[in-house]
Short mmCIF file of C-alpha atoms in Angstrom, two decimals:
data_model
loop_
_atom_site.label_atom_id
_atom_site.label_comp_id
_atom_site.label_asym_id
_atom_site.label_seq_id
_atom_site.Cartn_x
_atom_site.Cartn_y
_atom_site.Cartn_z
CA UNK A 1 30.61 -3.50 22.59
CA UNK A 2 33.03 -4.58 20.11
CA UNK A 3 35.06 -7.98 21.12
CA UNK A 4 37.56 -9.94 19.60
CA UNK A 5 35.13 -11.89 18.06
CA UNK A 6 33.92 -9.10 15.73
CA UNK A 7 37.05 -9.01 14.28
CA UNK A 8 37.38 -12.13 12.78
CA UNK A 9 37.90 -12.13 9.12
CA UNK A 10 39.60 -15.30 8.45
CA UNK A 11 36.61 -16.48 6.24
CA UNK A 12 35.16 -13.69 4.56
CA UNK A 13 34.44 -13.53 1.36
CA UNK A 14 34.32 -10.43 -0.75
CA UNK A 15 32.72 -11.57 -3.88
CA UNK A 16 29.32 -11.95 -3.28
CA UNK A 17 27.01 -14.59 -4.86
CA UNK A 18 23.74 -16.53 -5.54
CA UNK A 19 24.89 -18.93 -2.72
CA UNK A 20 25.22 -15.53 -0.08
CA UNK A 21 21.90 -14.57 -0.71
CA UNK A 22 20.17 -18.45 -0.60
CA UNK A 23 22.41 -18.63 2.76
CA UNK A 24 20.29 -15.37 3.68
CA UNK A 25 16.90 -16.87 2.72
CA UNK A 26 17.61 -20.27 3.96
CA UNK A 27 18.68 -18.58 7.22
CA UNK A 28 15.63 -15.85 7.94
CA UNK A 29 12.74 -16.81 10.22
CA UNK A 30 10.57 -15.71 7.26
CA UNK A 31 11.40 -19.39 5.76
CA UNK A 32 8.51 -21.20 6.18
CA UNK A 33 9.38 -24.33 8.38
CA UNK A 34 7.27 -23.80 11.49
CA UNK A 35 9.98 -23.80 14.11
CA UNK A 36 8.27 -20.71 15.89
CA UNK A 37 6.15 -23.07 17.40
CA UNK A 38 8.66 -24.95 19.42
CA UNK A 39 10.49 -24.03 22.32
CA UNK A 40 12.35 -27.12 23.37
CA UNK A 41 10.96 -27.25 27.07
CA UNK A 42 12.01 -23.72 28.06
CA UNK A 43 8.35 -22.94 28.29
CA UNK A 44 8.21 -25.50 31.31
CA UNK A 45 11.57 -24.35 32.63
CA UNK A 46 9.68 -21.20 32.96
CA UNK A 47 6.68 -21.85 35.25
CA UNK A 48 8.87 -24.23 36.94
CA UNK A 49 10.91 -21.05 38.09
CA UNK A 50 7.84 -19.62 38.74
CA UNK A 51 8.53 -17.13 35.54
CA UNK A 52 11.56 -16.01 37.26
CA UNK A 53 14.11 -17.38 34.47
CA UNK A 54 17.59 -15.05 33.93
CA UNK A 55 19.15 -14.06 30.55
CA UNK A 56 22.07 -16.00 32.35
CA UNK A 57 19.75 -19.20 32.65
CA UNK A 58 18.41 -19.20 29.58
CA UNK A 59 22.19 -18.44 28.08
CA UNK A 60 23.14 -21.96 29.94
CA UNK A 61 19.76 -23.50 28.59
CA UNK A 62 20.48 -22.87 24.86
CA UNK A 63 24.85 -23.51 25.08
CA UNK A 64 23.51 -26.64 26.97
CA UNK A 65 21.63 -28.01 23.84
CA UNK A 66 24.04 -26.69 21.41
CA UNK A 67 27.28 -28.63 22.75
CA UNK A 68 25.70 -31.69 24.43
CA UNK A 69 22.43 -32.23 21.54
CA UNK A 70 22.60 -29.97 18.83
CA UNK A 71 26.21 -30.08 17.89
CA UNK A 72 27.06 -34.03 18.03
CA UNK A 73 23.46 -35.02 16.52
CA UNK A 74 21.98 -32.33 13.97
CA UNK A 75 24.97 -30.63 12.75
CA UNK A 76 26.68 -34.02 12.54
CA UNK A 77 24.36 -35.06 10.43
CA UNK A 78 24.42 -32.21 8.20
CA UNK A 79 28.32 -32.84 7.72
CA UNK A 80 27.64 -36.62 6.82
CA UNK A 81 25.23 -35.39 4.33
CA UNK A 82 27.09 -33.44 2.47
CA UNK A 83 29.81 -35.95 2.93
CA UNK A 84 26.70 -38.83 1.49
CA UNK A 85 26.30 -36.88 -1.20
CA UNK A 86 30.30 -36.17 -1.99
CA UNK A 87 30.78 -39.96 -2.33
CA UNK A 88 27.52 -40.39 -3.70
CA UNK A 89 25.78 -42.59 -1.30
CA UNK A 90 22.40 -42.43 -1.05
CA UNK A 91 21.32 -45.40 0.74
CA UNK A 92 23.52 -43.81 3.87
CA UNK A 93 21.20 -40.60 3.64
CA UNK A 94 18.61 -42.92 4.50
CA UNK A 95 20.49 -44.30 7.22
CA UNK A 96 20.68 -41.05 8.79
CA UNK A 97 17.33 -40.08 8.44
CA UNK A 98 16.67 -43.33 10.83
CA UNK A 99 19.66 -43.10 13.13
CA UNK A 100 18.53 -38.99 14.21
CA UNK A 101 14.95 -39.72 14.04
CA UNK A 102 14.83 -42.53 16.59
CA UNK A 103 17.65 -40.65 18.78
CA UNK A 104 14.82 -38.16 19.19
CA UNK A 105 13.61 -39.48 22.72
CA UNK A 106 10.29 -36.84 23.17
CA UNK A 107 7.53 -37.82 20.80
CA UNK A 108 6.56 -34.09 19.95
CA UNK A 109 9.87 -33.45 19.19
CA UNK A 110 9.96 -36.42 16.37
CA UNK A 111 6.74 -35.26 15.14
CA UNK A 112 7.40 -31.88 14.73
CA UNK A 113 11.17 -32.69 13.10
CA UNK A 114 9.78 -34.66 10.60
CA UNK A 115 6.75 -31.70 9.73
CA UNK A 116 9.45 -29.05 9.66
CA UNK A 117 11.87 -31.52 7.28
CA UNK A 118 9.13 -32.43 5.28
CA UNK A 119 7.47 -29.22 4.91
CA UNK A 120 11.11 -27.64 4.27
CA UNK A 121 12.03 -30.34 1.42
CA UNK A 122 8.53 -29.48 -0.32
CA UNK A 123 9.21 -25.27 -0.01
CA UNK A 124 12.84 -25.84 -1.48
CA UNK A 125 11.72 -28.38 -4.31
CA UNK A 126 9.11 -25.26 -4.93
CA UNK A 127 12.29 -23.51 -6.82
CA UNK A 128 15.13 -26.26 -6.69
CA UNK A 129 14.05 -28.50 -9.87
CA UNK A 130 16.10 -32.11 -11.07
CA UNK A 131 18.40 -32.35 -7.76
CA UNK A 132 18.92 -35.72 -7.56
CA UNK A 133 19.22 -35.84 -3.68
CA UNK A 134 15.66 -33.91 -2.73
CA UNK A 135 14.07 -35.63 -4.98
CA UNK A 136 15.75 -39.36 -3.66
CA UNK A 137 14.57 -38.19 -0.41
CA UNK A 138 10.99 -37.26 -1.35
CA UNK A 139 10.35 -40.23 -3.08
CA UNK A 140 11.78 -42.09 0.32
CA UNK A 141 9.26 -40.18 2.43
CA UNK A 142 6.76 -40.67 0.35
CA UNK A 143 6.72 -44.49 0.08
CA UNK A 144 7.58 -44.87 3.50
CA UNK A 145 10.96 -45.54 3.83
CA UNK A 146 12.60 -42.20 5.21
CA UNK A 147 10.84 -39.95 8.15
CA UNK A 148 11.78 -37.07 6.98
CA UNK A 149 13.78 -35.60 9.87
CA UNK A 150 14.68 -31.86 9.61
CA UNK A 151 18.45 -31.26 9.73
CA UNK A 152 18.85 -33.93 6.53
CA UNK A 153 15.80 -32.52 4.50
CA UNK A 154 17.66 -29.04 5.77
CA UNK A 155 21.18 -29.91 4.78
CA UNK A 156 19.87 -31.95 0.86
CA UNK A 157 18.00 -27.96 0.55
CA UNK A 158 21.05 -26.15 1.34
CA UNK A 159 23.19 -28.46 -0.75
CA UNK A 160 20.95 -28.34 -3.65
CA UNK A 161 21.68 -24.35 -3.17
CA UNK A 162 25.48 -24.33 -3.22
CA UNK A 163 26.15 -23.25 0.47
CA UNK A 164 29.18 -24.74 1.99
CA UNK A 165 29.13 -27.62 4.36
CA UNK A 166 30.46 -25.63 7.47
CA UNK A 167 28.34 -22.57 6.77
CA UNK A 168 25.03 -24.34 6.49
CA UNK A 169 26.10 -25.88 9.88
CA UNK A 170 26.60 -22.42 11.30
CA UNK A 171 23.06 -21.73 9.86
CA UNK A 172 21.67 -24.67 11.62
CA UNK A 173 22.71 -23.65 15.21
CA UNK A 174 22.35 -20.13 14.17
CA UNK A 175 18.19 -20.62 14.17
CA UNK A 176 17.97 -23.22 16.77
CA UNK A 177 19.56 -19.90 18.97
CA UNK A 178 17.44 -17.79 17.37
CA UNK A 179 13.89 -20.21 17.47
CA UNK A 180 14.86 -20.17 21.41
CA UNK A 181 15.35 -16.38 21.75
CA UNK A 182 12.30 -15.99 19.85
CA UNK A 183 10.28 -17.77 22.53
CA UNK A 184 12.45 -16.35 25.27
CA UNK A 185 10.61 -12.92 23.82
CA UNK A 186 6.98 -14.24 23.58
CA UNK A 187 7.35 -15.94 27.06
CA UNK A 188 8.08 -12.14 28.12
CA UNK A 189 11.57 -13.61 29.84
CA UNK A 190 13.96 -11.32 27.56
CA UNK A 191 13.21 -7.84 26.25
CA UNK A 192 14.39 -7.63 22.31
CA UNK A 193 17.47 -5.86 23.13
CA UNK A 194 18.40 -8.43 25.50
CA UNK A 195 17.24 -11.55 22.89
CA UNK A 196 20.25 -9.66 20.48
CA UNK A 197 22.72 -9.33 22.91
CA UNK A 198 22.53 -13.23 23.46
CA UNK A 199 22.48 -14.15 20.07
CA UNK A 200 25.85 -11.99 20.00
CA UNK A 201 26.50 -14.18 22.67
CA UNK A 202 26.08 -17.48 21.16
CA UNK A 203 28.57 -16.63 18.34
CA UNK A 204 31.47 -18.33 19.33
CA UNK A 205 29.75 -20.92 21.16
CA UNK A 206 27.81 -21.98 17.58
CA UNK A 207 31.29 -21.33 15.52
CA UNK A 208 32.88 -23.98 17.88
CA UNK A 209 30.63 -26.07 18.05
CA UNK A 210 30.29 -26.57 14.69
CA UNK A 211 34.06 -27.18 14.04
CA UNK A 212 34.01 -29.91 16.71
CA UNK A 213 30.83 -31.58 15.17
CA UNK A 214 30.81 -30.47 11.34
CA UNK A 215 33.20 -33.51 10.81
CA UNK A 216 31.91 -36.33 13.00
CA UNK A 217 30.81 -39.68 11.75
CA UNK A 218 28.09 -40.94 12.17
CA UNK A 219 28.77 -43.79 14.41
CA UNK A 220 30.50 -41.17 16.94
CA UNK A 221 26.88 -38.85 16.95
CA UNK A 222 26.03 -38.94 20.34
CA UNK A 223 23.63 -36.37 22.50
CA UNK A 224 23.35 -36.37 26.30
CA UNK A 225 21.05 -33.85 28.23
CA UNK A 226 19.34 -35.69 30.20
CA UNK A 227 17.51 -33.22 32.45
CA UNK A 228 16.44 -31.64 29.35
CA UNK A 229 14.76 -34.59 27.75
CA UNK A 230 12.75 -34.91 30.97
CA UNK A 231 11.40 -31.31 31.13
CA UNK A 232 10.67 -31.81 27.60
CA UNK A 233 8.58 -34.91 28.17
CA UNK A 234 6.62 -32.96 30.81
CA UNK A 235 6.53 -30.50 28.63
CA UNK A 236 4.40 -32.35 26.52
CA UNK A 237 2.10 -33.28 29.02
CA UNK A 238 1.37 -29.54 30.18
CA UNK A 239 -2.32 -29.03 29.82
CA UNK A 240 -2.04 -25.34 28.90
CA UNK A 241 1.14 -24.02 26.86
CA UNK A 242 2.17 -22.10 23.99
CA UNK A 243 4.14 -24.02 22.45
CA UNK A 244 4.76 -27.46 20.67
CA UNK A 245 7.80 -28.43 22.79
CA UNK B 1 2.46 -36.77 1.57
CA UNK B 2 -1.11 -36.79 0.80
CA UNK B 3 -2.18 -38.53 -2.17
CA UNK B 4 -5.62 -36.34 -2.19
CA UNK B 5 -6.50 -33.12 -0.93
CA UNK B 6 -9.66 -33.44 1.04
CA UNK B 7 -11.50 -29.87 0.89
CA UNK B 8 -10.70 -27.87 3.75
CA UNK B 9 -12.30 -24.62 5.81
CA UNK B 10 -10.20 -22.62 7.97
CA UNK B 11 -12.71 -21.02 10.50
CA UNK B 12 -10.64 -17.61 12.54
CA UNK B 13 -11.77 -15.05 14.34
CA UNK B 14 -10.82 -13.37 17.96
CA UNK B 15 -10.74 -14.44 21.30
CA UNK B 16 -14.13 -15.69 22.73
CA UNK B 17 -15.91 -15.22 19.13
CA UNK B 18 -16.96 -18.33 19.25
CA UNK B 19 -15.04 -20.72 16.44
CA UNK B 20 -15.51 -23.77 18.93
CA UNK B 21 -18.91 -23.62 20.04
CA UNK B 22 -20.11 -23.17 15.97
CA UNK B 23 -17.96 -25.98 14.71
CA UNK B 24 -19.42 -28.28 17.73
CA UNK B 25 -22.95 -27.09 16.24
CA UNK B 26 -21.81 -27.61 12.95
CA UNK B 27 -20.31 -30.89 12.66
CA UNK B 28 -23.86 -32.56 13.90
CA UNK B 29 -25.61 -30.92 11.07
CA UNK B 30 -22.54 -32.31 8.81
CA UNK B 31 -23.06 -35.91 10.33
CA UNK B 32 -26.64 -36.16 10.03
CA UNK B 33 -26.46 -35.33 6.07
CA UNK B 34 -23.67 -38.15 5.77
CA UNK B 35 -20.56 -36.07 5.40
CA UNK B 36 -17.30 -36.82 7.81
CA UNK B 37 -15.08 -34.57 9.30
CA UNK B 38 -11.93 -34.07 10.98
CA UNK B 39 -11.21 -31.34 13.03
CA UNK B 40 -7.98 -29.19 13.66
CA UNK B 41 -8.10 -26.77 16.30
CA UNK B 42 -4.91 -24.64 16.70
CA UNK B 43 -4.85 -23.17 20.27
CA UNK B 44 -2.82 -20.29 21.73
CA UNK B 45 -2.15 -21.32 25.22
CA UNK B 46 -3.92 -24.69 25.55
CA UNK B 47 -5.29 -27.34 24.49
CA UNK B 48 -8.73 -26.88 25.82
CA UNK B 49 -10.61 -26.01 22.89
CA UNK B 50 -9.50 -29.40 20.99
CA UNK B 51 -10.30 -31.38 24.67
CA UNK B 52 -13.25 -30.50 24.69
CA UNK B 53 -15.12 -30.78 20.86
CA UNK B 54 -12.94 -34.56 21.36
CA UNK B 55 -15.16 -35.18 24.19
CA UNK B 56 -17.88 -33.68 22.85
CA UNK B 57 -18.19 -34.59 19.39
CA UNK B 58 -16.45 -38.20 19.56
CA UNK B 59 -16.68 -39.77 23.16
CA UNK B 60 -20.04 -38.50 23.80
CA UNK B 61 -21.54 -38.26 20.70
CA UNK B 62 -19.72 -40.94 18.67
CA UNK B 63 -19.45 -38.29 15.37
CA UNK B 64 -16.44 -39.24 14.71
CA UNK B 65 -13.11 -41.37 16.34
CA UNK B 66 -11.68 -39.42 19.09
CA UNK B 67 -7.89 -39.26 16.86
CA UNK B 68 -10.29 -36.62 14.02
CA UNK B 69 -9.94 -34.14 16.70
CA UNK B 70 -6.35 -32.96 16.95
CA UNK B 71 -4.88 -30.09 18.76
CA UNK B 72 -1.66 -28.06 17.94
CA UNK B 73 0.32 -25.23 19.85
CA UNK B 74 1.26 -22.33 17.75
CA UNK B 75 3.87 -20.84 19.69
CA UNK B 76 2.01 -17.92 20.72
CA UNK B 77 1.53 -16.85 16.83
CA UNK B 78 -1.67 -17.62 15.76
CA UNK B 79 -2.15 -15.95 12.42
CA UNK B 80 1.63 -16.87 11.59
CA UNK B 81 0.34 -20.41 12.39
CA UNK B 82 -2.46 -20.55 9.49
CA UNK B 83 -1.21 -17.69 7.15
CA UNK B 84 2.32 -16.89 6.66
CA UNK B 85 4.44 -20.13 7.97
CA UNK B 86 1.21 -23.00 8.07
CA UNK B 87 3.76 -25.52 7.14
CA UNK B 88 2.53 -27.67 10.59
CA UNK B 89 -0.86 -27.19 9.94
CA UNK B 90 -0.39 -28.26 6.25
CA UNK B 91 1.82 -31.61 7.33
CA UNK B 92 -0.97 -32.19 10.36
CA UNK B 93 -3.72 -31.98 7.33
CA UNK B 94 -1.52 -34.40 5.30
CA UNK B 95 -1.28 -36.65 7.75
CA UNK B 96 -4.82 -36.89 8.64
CA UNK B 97 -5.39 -37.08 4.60
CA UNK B 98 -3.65 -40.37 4.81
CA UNK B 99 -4.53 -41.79 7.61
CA UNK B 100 -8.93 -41.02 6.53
CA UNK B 101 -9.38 -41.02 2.92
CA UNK B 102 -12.84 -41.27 3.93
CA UNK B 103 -13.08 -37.57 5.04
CA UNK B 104 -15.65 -35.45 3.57
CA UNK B 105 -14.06 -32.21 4.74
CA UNK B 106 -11.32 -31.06 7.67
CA UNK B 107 -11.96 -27.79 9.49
CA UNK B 108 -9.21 -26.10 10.68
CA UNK B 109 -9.57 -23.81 13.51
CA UNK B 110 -7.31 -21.14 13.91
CA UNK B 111 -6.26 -19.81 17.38
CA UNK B 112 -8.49 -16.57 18.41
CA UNK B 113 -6.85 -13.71 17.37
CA UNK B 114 -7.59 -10.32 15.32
CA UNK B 115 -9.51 -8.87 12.49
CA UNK B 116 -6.67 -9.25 10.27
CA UNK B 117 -6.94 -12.89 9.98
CA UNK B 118 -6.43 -15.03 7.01
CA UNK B 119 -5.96 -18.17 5.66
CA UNK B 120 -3.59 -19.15 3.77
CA UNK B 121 -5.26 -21.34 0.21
CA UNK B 122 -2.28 -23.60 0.55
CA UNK B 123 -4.12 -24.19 4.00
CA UNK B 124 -7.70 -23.68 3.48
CA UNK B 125 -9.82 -23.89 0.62
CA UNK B 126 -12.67 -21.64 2.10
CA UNK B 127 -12.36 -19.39 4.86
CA UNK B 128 -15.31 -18.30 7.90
CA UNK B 129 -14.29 -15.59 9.68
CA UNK B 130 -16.47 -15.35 12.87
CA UNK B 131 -17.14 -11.99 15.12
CA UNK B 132 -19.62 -11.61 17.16
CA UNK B 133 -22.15 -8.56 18.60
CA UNK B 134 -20.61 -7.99 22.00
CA UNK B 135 -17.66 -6.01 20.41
CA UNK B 136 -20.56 -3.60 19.53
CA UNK B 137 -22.36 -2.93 16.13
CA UNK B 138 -19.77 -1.41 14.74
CA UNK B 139 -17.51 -4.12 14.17
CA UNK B 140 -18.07 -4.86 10.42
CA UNK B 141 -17.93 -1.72 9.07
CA UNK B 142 -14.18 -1.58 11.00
CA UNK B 143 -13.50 -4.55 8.05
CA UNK B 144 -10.14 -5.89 8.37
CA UNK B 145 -9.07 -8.73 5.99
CA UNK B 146 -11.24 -11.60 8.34
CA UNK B 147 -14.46 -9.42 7.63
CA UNK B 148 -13.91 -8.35 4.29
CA UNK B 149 -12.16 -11.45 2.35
CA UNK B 150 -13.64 -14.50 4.12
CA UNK B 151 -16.20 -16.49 1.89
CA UNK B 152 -18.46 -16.42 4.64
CA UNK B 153 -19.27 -13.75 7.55
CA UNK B 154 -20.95 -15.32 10.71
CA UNK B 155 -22.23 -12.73 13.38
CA UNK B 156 -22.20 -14.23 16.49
CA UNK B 157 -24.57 -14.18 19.89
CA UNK B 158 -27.08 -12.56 18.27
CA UNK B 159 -29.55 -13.55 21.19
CA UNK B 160 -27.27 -10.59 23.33
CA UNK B 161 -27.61 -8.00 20.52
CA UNK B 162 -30.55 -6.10 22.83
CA UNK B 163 -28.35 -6.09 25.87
CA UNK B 164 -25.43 -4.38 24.50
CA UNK B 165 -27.12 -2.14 22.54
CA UNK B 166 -25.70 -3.45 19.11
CA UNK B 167 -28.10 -2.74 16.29
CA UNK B 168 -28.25 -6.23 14.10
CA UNK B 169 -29.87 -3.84 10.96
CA UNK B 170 -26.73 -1.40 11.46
CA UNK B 171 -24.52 -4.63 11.56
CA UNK B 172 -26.24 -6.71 8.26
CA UNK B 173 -26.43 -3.15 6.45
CA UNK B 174 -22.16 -3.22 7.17
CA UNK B 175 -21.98 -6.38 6.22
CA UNK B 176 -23.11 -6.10 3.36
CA UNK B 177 -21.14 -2.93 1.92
CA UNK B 178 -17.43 -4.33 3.05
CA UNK B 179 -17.89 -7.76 1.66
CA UNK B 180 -19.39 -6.28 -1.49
CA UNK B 181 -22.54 -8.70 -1.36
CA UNK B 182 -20.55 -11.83 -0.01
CA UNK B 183 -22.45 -14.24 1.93
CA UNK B 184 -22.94 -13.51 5.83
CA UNK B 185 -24.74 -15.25 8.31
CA UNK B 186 -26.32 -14.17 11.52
CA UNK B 187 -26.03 -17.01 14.37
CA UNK B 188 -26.77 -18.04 18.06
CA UNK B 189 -24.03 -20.81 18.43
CA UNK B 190 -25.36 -21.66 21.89
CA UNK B 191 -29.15 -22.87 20.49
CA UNK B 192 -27.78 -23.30 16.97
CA UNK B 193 -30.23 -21.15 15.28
CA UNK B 194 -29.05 -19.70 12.18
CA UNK B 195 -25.99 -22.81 11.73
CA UNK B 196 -27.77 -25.21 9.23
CA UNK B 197 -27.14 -21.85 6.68
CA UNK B 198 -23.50 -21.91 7.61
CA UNK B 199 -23.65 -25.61 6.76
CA UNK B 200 -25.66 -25.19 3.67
CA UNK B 201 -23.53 -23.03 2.50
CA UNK B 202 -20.51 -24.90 3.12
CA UNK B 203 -22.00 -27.95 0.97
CA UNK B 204 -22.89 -25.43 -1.65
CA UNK B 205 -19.74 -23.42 -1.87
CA UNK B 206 -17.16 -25.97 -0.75
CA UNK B 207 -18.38 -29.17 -1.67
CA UNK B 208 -20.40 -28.10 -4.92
CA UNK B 209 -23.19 -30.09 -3.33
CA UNK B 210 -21.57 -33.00 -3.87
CA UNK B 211 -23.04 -35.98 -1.67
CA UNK B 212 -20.83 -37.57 0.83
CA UNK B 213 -18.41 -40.12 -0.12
CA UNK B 214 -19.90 -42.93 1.94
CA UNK B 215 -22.92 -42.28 -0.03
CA UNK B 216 -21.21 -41.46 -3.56
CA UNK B 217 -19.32 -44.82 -2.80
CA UNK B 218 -22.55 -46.88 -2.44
#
């Protein structure tokens, strides 16, 4: 089906460069940050439903995180980094990194933000050498003073690799979608045709979302999904599961 | 971020091979000669397998404090988990590195899975792959990266060998011609007989038979 949406080409560039293709590596599921193995409660939603979940319900489940969590914390605070980093303020990154990791109300879910952030800033600072801002961040982590969370280490690593502001924001929501599908699949809820369909889907729900959050500050990040957090937290109790969250 | 790396074995293999029942054999044999561990366990729908060495190996047996056993969910990818994207495994090692400098080793269990497990050496610095007879005798000589790569082969429930028909000579004589003369080890996890080699070879091949810290220290 081709929509209206397909035929956007306000944005498009036509010179292609270094940045395209680190956008393309930073964006594959082949980049090693171990977000396969979190599926952000859906895998309790499931049995709940007594493995009777709908493409429709899981639709609602992901543009639910994306507007009310996703959007106003993580991608907000990958727009105030690169903003941090335009005015050269590092001791805000660090503010940040404490702000988003105690807004993180599920324990597993810190945990596992700060392994993906920290194990993303380390893969990145493999073949990103003398940036000023990883390696201010590493150091932080490293002598205690900054968790690590993932959208910051994830926004200093596609910084340090020239992609834009708003497009590494797009990225952002583009494999939280995508980490959800995924598990969608293994769960056996959508067939693969079906998991690209919805990521079709999603489009214009990510591309607005990240033009309402890209530019927040951060005293206006907010998140509020309540019922979510909950069947996360039982989540995390379930005594056999497949995955982290 | 770990100041030290404290050597590690990633121990894989499939389904009902075993990997829990010879790393709650092995880390008594471990204990007794002075060496600590800590103890991953990456588990593909549950958390059973790490539930139960904790209650076996620290609350019962006092081996070690019941936080050295940790369990992780891999999403349903088990071999993705400890070859291709171990980046949780590697930050759950780190962590533990921290938190017990004192650690002679970690063993990292993988989730049971298929012959074409690996580790990866950013994860593991020595790899068992474990199999064992019921899949029939001809299971080496099928290699696959587990059986042909790992440092060290253990055949499994040998004690069932005569009930399956599965020839151990047919199996050793396999062995032996995929690995190209690499260690293998035949063992009955449930008695233990044949695990003090694994271990041996462990402190031989991993450690360098170096003694354990608590004793080095002293």
């Amino acid at each position: 089906m081709h929509t209206d949406k397909h035929t956007d080409k306000d944005n498009e560039s036509t010179t292609p460069s270094i940045a395209d293709l680190s956008f393309l590596q930073l964006s594959d599921s082949f980049f090693p940050t171990g977000l396969y193995t979190t599926s952000n409660g859906l895998e309790l939603l499931f049995y709940d439903k007594n493995r009777k979940l709908t493409y429709g319900e899981i639709s609602d489940f992901i543009k639910a995180y994306l507007v009310q969590q996703i959007g106003p914390t993580d991608c907000c605070v990958v727009g105030n980094v690169y903003d941090s980093i335009q005015k050269k303020d590092f001791m805000s990154l660090l503010e940040l990194d404490n702000t988003y990791y105690f807004m993180r109300l599920v324990d597993e879910t810190r945990s596992a933000s700060t392994r993906s952030g920290i194990q993303f800033l380390r893969c990145v600072s493999a073949f990103i050498h003398n940036d000023e801002y990883l390696d201010f961040y590493s150091k932080n982590i490293k002598s205690g003073h900054a968790k690590g969370v993932y959208p910051l280490s994830y926004a200093l690593g596609c910084n340090s690799m020239n992609i834009t502001k708003e497009r590494a924001g797009l990225m952002l929501l583009y494999g939280f979608v995508v980490s959800v599908i995924g598990a969608s699949l293994r769960l056996g809820i959508l067939q693969h045709i079906e998991g690209q369909m919805l990521i079709d889907e999603m489009k214009p729900v990510i591309l607005s979302t990240v033009k309402k959050n890209i530019n927040r500050p951060m005293d206006s990040m907010w998140q509020f999904i309540p019922q979510l957090d909950i069947i996360q937290m039982h989540h995390e109790q379930m005594d056999s599961k497949m995955f982290i969250t | 971020m770990a100041l030290l790396r404290i050597p590690r074995i990633g121990i894989g293999g499939p389904v009902g091979s075993g990997k829990t029942m010879l790393i709650e054999q092995l880390v008594p044999i471990l204990k007794n000669d002075g060496y600590n561990v800590g103890i991953i366990s990456n588990d593909v729908v549950s958390r059973e397998d790490a539930d139960r060495m904790r209650k076996n190996l620290a609350t019962d047996k006092g081996l070690m404090p019941e936080d050295l056993v940790i369990g992780i969910a891999t999403g349903g990818c088990p071999h993705t988990a400890v070859r291709e994207d171990p980046s949780i495994n590697i930050s759950v090692v780190e962590e533990m590195e921290s938190k017990h400098p004192e650690l002679d080793l970690i063993i990292i269990e993988s989730g049971g899975d298929n012959i074409t497990t690996t580790f990866s050496p950013a994860l593991a610095d020595y790899f068992i792959y474990i199999i064992d007879v019921s899949g029939g005798d001809k299971y080496p000589r099928k290699r696959g990266l587990g059986i042909e790569t790992s440092d060290l082969l253990v055949i499994n429930k040998i004690d069932i060998a005569s009930f399956i028909g599965a020839d151990l000579s047919i199996m050793e004589r396999d062995a032996k011609v995929v690995r190209n003369d690499k260690p293998y080890v035949f063992v009955n996890s449930k008695t233990g007989q044949g695990v003090k080699t694994v271990a041996e070879q462990i402190v031989k091949d991993l450690l360098f038979d170096a003694p354990p810290k608590s004793v080095a220290i002293n």
